CSV table of C-alpha atoms and ligand atoms in Angstrom, one decimal:
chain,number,residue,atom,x,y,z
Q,874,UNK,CA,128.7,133.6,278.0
Q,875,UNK,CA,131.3,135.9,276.6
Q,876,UNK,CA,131.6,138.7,279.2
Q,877,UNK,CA,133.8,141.9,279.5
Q,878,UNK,CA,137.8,139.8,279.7
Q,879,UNK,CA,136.2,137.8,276.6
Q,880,UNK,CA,134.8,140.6,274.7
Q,881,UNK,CA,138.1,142.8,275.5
Q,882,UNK,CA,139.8,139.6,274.1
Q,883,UNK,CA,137.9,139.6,270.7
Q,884,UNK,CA,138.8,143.3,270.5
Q,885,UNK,CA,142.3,142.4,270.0
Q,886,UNK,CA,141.5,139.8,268.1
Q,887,UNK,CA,139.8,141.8,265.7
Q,888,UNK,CA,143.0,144.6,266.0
Q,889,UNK,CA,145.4,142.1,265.6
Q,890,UNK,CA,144.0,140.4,262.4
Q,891,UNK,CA,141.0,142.5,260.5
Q,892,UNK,CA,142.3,146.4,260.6
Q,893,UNK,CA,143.3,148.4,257.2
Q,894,UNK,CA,142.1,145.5,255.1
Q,895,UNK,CA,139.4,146.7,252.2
Q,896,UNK,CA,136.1,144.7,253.0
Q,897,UNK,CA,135.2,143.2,249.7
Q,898,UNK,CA,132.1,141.1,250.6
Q,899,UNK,CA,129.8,141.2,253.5
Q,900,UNK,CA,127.2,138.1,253.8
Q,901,UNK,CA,124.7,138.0,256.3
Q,902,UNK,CA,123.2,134.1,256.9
Q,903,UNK,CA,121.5,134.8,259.5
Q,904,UNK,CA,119.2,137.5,259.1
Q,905,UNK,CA,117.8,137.7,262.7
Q,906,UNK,CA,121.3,138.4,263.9
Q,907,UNK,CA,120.7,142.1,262.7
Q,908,UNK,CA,119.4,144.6,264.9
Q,909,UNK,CA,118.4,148.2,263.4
Q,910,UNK,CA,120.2,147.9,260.1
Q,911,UNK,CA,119.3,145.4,256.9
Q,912,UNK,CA,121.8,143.4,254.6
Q,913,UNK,CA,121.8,145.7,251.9
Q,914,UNK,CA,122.6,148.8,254.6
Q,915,UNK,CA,125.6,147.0,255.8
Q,916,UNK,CA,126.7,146.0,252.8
Q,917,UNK,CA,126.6,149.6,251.1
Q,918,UNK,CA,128.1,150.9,254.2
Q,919,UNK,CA,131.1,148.3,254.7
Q,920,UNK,CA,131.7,147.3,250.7
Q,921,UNK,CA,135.2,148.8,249.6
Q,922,UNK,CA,135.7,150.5,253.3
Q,923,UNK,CA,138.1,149.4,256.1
Q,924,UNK,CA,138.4,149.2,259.8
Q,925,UNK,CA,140.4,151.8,261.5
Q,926,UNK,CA,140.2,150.9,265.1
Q,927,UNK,CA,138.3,148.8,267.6
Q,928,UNK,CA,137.1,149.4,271.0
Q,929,UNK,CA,134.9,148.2,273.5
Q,930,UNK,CA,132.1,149.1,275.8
Q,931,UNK,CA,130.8,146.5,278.0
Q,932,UNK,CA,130.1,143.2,276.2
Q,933,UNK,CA,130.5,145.2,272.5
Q,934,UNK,CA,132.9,145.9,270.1
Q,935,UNK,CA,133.4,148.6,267.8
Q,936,UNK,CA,135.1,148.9,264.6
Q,937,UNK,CA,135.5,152.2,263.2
Q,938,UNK,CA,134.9,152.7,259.6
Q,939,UNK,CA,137.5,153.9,257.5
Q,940,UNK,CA,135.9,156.9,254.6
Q,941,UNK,CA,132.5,156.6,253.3
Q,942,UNK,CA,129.8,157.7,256.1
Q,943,UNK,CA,131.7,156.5,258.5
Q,944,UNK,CA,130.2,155.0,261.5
Q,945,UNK,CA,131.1,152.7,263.4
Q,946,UNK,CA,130.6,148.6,263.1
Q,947,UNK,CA,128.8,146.9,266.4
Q,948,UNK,CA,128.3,143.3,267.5
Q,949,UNK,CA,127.4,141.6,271.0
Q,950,UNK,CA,128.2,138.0,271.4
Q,951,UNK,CA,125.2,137.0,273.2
Q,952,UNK,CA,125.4,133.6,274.6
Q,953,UNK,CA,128.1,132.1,272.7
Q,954,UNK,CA,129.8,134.0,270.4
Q,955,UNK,CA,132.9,135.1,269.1
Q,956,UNK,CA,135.1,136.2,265.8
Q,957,UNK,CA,137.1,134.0,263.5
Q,958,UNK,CA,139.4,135.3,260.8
Q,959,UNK,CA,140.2,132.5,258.5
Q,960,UNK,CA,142.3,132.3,254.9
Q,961,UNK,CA,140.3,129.2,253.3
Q,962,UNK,CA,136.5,129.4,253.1
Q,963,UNK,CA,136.4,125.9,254.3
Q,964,UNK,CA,137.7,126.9,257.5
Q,965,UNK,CA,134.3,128.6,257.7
Q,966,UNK,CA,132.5,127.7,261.6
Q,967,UNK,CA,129.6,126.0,261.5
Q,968,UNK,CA,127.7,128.9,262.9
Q,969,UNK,CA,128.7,131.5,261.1
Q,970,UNK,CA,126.6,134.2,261.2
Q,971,UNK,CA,128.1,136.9,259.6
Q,972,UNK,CA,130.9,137.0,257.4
Q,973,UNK,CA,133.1,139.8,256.0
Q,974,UNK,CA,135.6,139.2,253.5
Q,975,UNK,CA,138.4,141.0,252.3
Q,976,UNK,CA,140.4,141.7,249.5
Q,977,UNK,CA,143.7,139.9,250.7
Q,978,UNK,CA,141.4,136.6,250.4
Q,979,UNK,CA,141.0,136.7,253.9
Q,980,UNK,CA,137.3,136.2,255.8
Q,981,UNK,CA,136.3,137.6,259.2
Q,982,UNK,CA,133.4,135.5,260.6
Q,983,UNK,CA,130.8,136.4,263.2
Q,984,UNK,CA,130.2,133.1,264.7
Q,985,UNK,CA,127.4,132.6,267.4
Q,986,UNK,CA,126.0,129.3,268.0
Q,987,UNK,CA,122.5,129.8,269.7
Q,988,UNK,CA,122.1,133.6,267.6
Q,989,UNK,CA,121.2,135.4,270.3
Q,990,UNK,CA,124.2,138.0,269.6
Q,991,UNK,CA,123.7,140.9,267.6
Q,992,UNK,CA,125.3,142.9,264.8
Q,993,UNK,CA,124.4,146.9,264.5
Q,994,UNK,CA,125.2,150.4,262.9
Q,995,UNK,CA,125.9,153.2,265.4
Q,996,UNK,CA,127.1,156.9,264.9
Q,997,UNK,CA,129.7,156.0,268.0
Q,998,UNK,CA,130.5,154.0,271.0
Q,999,UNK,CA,129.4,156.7,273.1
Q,1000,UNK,CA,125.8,157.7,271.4
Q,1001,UNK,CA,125.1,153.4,271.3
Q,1002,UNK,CA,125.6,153.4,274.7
Q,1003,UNK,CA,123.5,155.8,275.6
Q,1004,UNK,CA,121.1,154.9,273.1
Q,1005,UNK,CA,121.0,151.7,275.0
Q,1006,UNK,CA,121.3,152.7,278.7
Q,1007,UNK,CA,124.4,151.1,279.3
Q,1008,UNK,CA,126.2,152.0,282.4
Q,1009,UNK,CA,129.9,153.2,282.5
Q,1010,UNK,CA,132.4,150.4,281.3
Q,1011,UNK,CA,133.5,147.8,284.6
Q,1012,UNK,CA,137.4,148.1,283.4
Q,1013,UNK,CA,136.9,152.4,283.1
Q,1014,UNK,CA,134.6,153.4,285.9
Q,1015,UNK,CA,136.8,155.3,289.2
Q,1016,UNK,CA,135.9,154.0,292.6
Q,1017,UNK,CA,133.6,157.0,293.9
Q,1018,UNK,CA,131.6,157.1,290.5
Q,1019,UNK,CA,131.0,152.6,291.0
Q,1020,UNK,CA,129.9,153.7,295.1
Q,1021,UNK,CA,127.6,156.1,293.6
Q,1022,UNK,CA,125.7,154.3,291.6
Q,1023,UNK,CA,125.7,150.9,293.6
Q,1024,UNK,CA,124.7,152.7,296.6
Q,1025,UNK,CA,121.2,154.1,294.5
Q,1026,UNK,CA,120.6,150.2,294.1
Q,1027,UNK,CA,118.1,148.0,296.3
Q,1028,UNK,CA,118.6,144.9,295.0
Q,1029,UNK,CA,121.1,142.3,295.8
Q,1030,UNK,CA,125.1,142.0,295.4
Q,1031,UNK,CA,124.9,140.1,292.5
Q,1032,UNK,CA,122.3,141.3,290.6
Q,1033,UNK,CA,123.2,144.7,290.8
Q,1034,UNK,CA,127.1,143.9,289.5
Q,1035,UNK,CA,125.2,142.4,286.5
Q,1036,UNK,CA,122.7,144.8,285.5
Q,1037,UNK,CA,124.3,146.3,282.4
Q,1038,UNK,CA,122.5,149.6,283.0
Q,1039,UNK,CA,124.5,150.2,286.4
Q,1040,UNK,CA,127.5,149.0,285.1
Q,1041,UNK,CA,128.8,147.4,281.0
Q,1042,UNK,CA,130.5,144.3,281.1
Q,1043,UNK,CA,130.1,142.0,284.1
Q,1044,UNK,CA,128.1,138.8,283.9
Q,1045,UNK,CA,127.3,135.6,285.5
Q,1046,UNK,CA,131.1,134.5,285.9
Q,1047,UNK,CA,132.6,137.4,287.3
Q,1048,UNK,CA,130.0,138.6,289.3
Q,1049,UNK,CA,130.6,135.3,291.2
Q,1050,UNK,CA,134.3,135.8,290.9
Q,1051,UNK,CA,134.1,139.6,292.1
Q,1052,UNK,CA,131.8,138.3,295.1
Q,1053,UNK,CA,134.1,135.7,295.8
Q,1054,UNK,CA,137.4,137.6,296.5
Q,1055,UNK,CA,135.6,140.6,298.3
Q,1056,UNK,CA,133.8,138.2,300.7
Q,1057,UNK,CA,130.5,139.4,300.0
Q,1058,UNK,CA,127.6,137.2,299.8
Q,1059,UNK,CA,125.6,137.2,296.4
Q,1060,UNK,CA,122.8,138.6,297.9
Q,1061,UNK,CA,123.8,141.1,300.4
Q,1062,UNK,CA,121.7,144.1,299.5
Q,1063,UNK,CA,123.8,146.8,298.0
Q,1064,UNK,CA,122.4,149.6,299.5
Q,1065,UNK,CA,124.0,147.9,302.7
Q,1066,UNK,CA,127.3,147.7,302.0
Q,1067,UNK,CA,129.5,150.3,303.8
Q,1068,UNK,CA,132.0,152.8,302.3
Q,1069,UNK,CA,134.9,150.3,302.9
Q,1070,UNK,CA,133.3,147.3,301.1
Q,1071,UNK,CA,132.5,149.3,297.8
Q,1072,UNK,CA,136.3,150.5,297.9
Q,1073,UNK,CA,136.8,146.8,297.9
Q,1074,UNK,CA,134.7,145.4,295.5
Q,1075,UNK,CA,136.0,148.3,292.9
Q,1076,UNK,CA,139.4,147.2,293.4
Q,1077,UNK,CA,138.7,143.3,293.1
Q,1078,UNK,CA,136.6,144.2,289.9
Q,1079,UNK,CA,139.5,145.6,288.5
Q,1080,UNK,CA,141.7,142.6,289.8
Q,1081,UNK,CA,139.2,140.0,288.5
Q,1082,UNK,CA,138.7,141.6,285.2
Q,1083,UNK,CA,142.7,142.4,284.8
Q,1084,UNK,CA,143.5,138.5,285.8
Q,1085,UNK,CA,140.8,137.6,283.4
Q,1086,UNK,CA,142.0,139.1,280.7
Q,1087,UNK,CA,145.7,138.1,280.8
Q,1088,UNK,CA,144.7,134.0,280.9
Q,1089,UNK,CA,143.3,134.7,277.8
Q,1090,UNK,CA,140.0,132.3,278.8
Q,1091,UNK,CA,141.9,129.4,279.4
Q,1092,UNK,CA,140.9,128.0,283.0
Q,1093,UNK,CA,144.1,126.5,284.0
Q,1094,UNK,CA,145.6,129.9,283.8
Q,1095,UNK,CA,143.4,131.4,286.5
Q,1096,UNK,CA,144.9,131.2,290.1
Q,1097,UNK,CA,144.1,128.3,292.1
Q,1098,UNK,CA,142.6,130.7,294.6
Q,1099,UNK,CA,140.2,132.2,292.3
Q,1100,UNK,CA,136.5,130.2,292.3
Q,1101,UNK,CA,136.7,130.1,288.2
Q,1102,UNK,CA,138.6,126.5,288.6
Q,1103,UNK,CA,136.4,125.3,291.5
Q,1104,UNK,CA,133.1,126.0,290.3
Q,1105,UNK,CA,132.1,122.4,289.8
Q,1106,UNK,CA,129.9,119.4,291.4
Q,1107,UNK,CA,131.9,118.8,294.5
Q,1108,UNK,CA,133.9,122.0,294.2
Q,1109,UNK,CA,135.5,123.6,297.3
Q,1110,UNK,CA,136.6,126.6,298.4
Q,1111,UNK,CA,140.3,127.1,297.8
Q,1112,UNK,CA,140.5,129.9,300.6
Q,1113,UNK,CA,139.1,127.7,303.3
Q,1114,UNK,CA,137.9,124.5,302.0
Q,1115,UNK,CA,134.4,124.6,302.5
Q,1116,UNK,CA,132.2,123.2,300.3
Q,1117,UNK,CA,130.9,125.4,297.7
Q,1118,UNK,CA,127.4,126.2,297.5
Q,1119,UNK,CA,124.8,127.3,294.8
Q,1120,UNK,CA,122.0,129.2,294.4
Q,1121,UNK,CA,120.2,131.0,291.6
Q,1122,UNK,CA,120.0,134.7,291.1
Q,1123,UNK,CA,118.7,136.8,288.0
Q,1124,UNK,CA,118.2,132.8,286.5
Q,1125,UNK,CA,121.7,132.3,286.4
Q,1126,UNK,CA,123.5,129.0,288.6
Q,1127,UNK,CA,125.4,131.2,291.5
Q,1128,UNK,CA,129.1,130.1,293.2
Q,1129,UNK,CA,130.0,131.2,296.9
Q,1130,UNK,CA,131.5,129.7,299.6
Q,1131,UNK,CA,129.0,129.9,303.0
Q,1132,UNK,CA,132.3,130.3,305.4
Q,1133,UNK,CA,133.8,133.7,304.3
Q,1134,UNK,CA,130.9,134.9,302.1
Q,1135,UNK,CA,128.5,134.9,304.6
Q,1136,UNK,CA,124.8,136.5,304.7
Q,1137,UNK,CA,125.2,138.5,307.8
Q,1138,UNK,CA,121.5,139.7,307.8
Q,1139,UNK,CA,120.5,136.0,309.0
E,1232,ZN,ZN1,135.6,130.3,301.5
């Protein structure tokens, strides 16, 4: 599931190949994919305009919208999504969703497999984001503001680093990975951890989520020491070489190694 390095990736995707291009078509094929706006809407809006900038909140990206009524663009990836920018219309995915094209010829497609990602309208980053209770961004928020609002939590380690309304942008991967490297177990209650161990686990965030970003979601270029490569049947840890073990939390299959992530309330 795409999370915050992923989503940050697409955002430069979508600078890198879709910026200052006039939109000439917009075709929805999935209809459901919409959230708050219709095809015609988006169409009206987008028709003869172009993107000015991208940026990202959490799991979302932005583009800006060049003239007209401005606004800005949104889409979350859901599941499995993610953008593909393509010259011949053969080359369109299989799941495209969404598709944009421009008047150079080129397409931009929204493509998301199981359609559980989204595409929206919104004034700004800022007003969708607190339109939709997210939490500060994982990459933005300072150390004292992330102990503040983890230490106002009851639920567990995990849980908490994945609730989008404490903070935008960690999911089921890193909040393993973040776990991981902090030596924290994944269900250590937050309101338990000390003043030391949130210093901690904001400054592995930031590691993970920096590290993340630069392999560009390609396994192998992850460190060995990092769980990401060893979180498989059989997989051990590559700090100590214990066997990993897995548990579920929030529905979603959980990494950690029992040796150096260890419950210490039993
Ligand atoms: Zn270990």
């Amino acid at each position: 599931m795409p999370e915050l390095p992923d989503v940050e990736y697409y955002r430069i995707y979508l600078t890198a190949t879709a910026l200052h291009k006039t939109i000439a078509r917009v075709e929805v094929r999935a209809p459901r994919i919409l959230e708050g706006v219709t095809e015609r809407r988006l169409r009206s809006v987008l028709a003869g305009r172009a993107f000015q900038s991208a940026r990202r909140h959490g799991k979302y990206v932005f583009a800006a919208i060049e003239g007209g009524e401005g606004g800005w663009l949104v889409m979350h990836f859901g599941m499995t999504g993610r953008l593909s920018y393509f010259k011949d219309i053969g080359d369109d995915p299989k799941h495209d969703r969404f598709l944009i094209g421009f008047e150079n010829g080129y397409f931009l497609a929204f493509v998301n497999q199981r359609k559980f990602g989204h595409v929206a309208l919104a004034m700004s980053p800022e007003a969708f984001a607190e339109a939709k209770g997210l939490g500060p961004d994982a990459l933005s928020i300072g150390r004292e503001e992330f102990a503040v609002r983890l230490g106002e939590r009851r639920g567990g380690a995990k849980a908490t680093l994945m609730n989008q309304k404490v903070l935008a942008g960690i999911g089921n991967i890193y909040a393993d990975e973040i776990l991981f490297r902090a030596g924290v177990h994944p269900k250590t209650p937050v309101n338990t951890l000390d003043e030391e161990t949130l210093g901690t686990l904001h400054a592995v965030m930031g590691d993970v989520l920096h590290t993340a970003i630069a392999a560009k979601r390609r396994c192998e270029d992850f460190p060995g020491s990092y769980l990401l490569p060893h979180r498989h049947e059989g997989g051990v840890c590559p700090l100590d070489g214990t066997p990993l073990e897995t548990i579920t939390i929030s529905g979603r299959r959980t990494y950690f190694c029992p040796t150096h992530q260890s419950d210490e309330r039993e």
